[in-house]
Short mmCIF file of C-alpha atoms in Angstrom, two decimals:
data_model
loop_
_atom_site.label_atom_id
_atom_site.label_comp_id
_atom_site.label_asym_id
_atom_site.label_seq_id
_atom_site.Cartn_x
_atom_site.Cartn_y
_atom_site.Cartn_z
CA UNK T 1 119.57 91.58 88.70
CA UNK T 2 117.92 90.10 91.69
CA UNK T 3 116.50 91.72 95.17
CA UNK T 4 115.31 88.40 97.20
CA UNK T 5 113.29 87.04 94.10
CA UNK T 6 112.57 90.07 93.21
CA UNK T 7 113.52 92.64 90.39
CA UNK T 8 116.36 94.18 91.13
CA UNK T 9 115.76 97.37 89.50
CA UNK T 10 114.46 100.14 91.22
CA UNK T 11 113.51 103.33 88.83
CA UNK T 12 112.44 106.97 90.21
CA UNK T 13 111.56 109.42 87.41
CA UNK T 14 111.37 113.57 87.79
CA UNK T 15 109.44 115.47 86.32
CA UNK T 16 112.40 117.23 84.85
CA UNK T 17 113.78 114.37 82.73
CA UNK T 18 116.07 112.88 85.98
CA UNK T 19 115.63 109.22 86.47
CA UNK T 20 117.80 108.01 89.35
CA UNK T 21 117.90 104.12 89.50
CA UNK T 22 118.93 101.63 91.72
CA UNK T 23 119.72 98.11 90.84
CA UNK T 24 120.98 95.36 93.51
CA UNK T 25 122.91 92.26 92.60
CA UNK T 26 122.89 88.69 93.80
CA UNK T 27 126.07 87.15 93.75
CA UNK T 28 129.69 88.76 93.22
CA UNK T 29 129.95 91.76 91.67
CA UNK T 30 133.95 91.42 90.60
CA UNK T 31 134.60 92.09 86.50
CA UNK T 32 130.95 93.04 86.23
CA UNK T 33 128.91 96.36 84.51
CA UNK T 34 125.33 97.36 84.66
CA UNK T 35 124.11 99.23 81.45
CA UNK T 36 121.22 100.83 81.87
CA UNK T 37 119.32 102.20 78.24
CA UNK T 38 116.18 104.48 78.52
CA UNK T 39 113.91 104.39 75.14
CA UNK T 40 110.88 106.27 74.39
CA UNK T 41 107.44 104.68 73.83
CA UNK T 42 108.48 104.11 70.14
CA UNK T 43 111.57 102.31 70.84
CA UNK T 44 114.34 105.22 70.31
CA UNK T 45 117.33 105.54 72.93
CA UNK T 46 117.36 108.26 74.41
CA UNK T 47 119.33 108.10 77.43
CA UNK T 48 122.37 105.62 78.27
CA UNK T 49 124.53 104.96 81.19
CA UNK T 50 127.46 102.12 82.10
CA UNK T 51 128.40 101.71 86.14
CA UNK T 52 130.57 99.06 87.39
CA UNK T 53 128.58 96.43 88.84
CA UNK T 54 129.65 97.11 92.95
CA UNK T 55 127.77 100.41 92.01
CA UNK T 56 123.96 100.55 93.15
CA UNK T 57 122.84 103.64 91.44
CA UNK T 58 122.80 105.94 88.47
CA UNK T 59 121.51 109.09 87.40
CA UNK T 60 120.00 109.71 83.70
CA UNK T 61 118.49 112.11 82.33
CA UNK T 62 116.05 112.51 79.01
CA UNK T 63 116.19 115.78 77.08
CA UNK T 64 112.74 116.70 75.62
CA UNK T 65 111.12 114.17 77.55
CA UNK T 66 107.03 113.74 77.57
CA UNK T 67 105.34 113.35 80.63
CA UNK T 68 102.66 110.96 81.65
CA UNK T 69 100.04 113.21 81.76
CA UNK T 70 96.84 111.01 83.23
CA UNK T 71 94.37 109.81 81.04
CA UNK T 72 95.30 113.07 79.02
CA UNK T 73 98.56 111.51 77.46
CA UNK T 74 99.56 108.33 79.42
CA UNK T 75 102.89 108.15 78.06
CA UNK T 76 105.53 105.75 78.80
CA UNK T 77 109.10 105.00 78.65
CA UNK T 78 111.11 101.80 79.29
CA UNK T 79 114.51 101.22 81.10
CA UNK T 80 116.54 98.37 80.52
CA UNK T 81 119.14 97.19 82.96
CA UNK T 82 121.64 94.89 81.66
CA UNK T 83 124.48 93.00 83.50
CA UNK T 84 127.39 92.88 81.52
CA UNK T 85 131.06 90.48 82.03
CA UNK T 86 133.53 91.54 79.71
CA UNK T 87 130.82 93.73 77.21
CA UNK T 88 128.95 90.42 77.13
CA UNK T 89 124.84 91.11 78.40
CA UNK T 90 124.58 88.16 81.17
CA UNK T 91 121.52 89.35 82.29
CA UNK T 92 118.74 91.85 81.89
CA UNK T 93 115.37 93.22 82.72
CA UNK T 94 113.21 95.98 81.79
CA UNK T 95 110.48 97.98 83.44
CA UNK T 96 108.50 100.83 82.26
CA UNK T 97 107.95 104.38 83.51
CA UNK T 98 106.63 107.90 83.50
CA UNK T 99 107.65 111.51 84.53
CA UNK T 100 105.37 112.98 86.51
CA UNK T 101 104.90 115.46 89.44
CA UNK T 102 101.72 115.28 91.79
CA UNK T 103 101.03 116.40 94.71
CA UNK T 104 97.56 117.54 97.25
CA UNK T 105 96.56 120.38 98.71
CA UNK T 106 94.52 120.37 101.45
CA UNK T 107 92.02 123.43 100.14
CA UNK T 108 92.48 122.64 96.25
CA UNK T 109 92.86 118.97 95.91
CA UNK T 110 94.62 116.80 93.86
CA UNK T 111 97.25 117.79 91.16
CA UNK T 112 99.17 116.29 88.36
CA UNK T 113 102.37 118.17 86.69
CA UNK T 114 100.94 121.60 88.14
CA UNK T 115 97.65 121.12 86.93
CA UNK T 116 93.96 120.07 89.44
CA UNK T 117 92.61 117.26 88.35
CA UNK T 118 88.77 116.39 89.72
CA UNK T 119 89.54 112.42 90.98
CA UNK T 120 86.88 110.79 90.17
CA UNK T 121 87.51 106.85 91.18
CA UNK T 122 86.60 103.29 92.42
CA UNK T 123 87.94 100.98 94.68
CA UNK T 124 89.08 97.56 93.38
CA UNK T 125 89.05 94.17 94.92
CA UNK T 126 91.19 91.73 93.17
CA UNK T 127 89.02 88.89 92.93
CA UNK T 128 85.89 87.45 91.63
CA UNK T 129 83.56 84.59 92.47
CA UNK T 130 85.14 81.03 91.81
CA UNK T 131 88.53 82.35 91.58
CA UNK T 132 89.65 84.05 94.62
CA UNK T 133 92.52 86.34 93.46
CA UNK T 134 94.05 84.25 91.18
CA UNK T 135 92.62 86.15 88.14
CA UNK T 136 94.19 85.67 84.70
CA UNK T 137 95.32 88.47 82.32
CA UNK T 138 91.85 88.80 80.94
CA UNK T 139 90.34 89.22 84.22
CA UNK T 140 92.09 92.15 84.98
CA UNK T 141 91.34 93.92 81.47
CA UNK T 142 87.83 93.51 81.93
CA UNK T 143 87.65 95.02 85.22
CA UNK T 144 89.87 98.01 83.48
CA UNK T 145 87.47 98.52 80.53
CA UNK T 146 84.66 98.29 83.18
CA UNK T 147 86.50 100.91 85.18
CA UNK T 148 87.11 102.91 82.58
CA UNK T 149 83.78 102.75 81.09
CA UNK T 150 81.70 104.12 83.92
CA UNK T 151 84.38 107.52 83.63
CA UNK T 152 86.69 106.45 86.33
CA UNK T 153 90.32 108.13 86.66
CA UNK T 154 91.35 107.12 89.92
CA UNK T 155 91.30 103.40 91.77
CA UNK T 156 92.07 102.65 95.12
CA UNK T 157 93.44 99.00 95.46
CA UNK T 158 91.85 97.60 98.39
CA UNK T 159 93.70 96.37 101.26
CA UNK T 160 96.66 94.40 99.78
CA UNK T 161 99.14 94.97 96.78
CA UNK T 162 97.33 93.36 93.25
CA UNK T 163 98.99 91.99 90.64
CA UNK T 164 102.05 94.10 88.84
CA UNK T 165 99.73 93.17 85.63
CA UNK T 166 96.76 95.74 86.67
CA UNK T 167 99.55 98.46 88.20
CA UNK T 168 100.95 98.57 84.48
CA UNK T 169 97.19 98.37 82.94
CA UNK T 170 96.41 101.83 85.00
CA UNK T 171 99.79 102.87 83.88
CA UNK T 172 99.19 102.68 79.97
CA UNK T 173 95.78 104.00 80.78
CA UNK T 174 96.51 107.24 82.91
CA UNK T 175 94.91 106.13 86.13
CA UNK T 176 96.39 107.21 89.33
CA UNK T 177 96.45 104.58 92.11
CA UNK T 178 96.13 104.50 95.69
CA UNK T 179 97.78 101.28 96.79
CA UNK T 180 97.09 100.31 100.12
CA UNK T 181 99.46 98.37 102.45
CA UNK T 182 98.30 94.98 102.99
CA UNK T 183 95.79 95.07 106.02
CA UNK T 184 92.60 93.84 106.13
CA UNK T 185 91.14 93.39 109.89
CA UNK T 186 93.18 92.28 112.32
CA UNK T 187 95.88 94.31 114.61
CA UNK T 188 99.14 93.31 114.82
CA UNK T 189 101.72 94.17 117.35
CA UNK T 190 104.31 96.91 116.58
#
């Protein structure tokens, strides 16, 4: 499952236990299935559908399902696409995922699965002095636990998209994120 180098796997959870995914192919499609497997944070199934491959979406949906709740109960589960030529997995990735609702109003503020939450937050530049932003693994879990430590529960990412590493660190630690798009200082045209 490819999408011009990237993943090809596109997940969108509800809040109601939906998950609607779309996965894109490189390459033929003929004699081809996707399989796509939902399991909980402990590893159980619990959701499962099969598509033929020429198919770019499916619908699942996860009875009793948790919700990622914020730094309350960050919880998390993980799809798994597979690619599949005559029942045989060919390929396969996996990405993880919560259901959640959020939304803002304009006199209340921010809220997560029906509930206000007070945003209290940073903003984050990816990069540190010698390195540019070519930070390791480590790097980014010591600015978490530094994040984290001074009561944070929002980040905004400034000015360009960081590394998928940090996006699942906030994940598994019930941050929400506002990613910026990448801009910096200069206009462009259009």
């Amino acid at each position: 499952l490819l999408d011009m180098s990237l993943c090809g796997m596109y997940i969108t959870p509800k809040a109601d236990g939906r998950v609607f995914v779309k996965s894109i192919i490189e390459g033929v499609c003929e004699g081809l299935t996707k399989e796509f497997i939902v399991t909980d944070a402990e590893g159980n199934e619990v959701a499962r559908e099969e598509i033929p491959a020429e198919k770019d979406a499916a619908k699942l949906f996860v009875e009793n399902h948790i919700l990622w709740d914020g730094m309350e109960n960050p919880y998390l589960y993980t799809m798994t696409a597979r690619l599949k030529k005559n029942g045989e997995v060919i390929d396969e990735v996996s990405d993880r995922f919560g259901f959640r609702e959020f939304y803002f109003d304009s006199e209340k503020g921010f809220f997560l699965n029906g509930k206000p939450v007070k945003m209290k937050g940073v903003s984050r530049h990816q990069d540190r002095w010698g390195l540019g932003n070519v930070l390791l693994p480590q790097h980014h879990e010591e600015d978490m636990d530094l994040i984290c430590e001074v009561g944070a529960n929002t980040i905004r990412l400034a000015h360009y998209q960081h590394d998928q590493y940090f996006y699942d660190l906030c994940d598994e630690k019930g941050l929400v994120i506002w990613a910026e798009i990448p801009y910096i200082s200069k206009h462009m045209p259009g």
